[in-house]
Short mmCIF file of C-alpha atoms in Angstrom, two decimals:
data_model
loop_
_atom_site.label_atom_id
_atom_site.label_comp_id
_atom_site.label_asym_id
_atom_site.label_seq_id
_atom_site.Cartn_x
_atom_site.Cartn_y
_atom_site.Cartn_z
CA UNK A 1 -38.78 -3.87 -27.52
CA UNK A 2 -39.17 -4.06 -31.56
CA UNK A 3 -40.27 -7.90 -31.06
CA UNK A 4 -42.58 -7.71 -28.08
CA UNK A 5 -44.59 -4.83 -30.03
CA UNK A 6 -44.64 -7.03 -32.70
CA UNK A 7 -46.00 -10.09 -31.15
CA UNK A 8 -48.72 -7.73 -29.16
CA UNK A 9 -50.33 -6.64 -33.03
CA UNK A 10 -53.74 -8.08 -32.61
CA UNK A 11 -54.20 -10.42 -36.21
CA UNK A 12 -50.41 -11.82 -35.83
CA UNK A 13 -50.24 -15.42 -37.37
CA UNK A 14 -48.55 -18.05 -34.99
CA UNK A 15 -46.05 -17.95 -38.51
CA UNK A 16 -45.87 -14.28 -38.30
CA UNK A 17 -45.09 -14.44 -34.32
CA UNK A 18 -42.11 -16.99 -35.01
CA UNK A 19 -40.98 -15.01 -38.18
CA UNK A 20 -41.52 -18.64 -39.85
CA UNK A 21 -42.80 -19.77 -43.41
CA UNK A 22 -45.67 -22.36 -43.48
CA UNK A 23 -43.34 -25.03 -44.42
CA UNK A 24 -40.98 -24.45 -41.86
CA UNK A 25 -39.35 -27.58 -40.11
CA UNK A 26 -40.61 -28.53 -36.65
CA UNK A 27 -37.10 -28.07 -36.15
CA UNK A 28 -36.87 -24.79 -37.26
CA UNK A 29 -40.07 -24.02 -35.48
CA UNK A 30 -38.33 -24.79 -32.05
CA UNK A 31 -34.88 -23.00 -33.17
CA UNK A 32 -37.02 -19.62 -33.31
CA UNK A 33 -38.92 -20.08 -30.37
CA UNK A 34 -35.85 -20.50 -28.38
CA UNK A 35 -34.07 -17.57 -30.10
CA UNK A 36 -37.15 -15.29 -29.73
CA UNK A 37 -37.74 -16.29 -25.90
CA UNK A 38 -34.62 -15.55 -25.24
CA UNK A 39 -34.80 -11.94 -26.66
CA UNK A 40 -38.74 -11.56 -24.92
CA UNK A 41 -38.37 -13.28 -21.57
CA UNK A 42 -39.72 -11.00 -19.13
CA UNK A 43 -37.07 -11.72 -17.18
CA UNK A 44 -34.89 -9.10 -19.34
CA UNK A 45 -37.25 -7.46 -19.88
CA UNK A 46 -38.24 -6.01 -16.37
CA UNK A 47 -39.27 -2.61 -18.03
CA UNK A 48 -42.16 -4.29 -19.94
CA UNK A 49 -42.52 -6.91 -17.11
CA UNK A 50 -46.32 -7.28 -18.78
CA UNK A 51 -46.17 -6.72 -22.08
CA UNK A 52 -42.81 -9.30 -22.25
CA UNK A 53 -45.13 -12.05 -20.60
CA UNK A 54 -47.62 -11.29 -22.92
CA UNK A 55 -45.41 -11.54 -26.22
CA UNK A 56 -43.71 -14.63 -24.53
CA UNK A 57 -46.74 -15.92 -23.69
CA UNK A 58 -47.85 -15.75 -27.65
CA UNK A 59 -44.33 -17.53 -28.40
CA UNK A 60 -45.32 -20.21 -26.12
CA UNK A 61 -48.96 -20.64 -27.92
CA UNK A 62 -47.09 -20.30 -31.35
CA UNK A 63 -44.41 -23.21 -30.66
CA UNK A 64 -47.38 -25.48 -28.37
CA UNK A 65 -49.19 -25.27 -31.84
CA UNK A 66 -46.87 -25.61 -34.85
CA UNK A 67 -44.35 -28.27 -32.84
CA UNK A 68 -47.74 -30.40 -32.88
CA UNK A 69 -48.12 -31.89 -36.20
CA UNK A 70 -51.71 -32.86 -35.54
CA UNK A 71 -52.56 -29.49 -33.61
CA UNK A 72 -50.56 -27.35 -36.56
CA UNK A 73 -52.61 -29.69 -39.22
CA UNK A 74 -55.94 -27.91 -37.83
CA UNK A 75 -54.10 -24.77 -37.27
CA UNK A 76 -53.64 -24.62 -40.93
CA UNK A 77 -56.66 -25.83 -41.43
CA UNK A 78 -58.08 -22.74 -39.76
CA UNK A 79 -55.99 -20.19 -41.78
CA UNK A 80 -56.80 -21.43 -45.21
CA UNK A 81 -60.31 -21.05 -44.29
CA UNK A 82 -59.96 -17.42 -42.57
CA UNK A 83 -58.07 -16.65 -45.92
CA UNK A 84 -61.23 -17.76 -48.01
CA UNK A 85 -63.81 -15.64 -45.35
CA UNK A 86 -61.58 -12.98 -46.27
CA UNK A 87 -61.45 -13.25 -50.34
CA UNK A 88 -65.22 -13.67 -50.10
CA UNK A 89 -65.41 -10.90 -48.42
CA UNK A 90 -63.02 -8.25 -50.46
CA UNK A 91 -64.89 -10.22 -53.78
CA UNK A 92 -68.26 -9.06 -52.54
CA UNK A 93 -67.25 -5.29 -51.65
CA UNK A 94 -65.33 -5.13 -54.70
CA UNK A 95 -68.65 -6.15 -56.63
CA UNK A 96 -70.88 -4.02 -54.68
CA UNK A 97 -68.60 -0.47 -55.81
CA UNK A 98 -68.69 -1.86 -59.17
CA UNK A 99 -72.65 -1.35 -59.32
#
């Protein structure tokens, strides 16, 4: 249940959703997935029957993504540049309750 509620917080990485580093190993990448769908698959987990197939489907999305060199190349892509948006964005607040 610890895992599902993880994988349902809203800002979760695909990283974060495998419990992987951004150099990880497509190997390792898959190695998680399987672990983790094995511990989220709605089918034991009939009590959260919804929120399992929505943490499993976010495992799915994760693994479609990073096992794709040229789909986790953009991923990446994506999260440096969120990363920047979001230093801008502390920089400029931090600036503004300095004056």
């Amino acid at each position: 249940a610890a895992t599902i509620s993880r994988l349902l917080e809203p800002d979760i990485t695909h990283y974060e959703a495998l419990d992987l580093s951004t150099s990880a190993s497509p190997s390792a990448v898959s190695k998680a997935f399987r672990a983790l769908a094995v511990e989220t698959h709605p089918d034991k987990n009939r009590a959260l029957q919804h929120p399992a197939e929505q943490a499993f489907q976010r495992l799915a999305d994760a693994h479609s993504v990073l096992k794709d060199p040229e789909a986790r190349t953009k991923y990446d892509a994506g999260l440096h540049a969120e990363c920047e948006r979001r230093a801008q964005r502390r920089e400029v607040r931090h600036n503004e309750e300095w004056w």
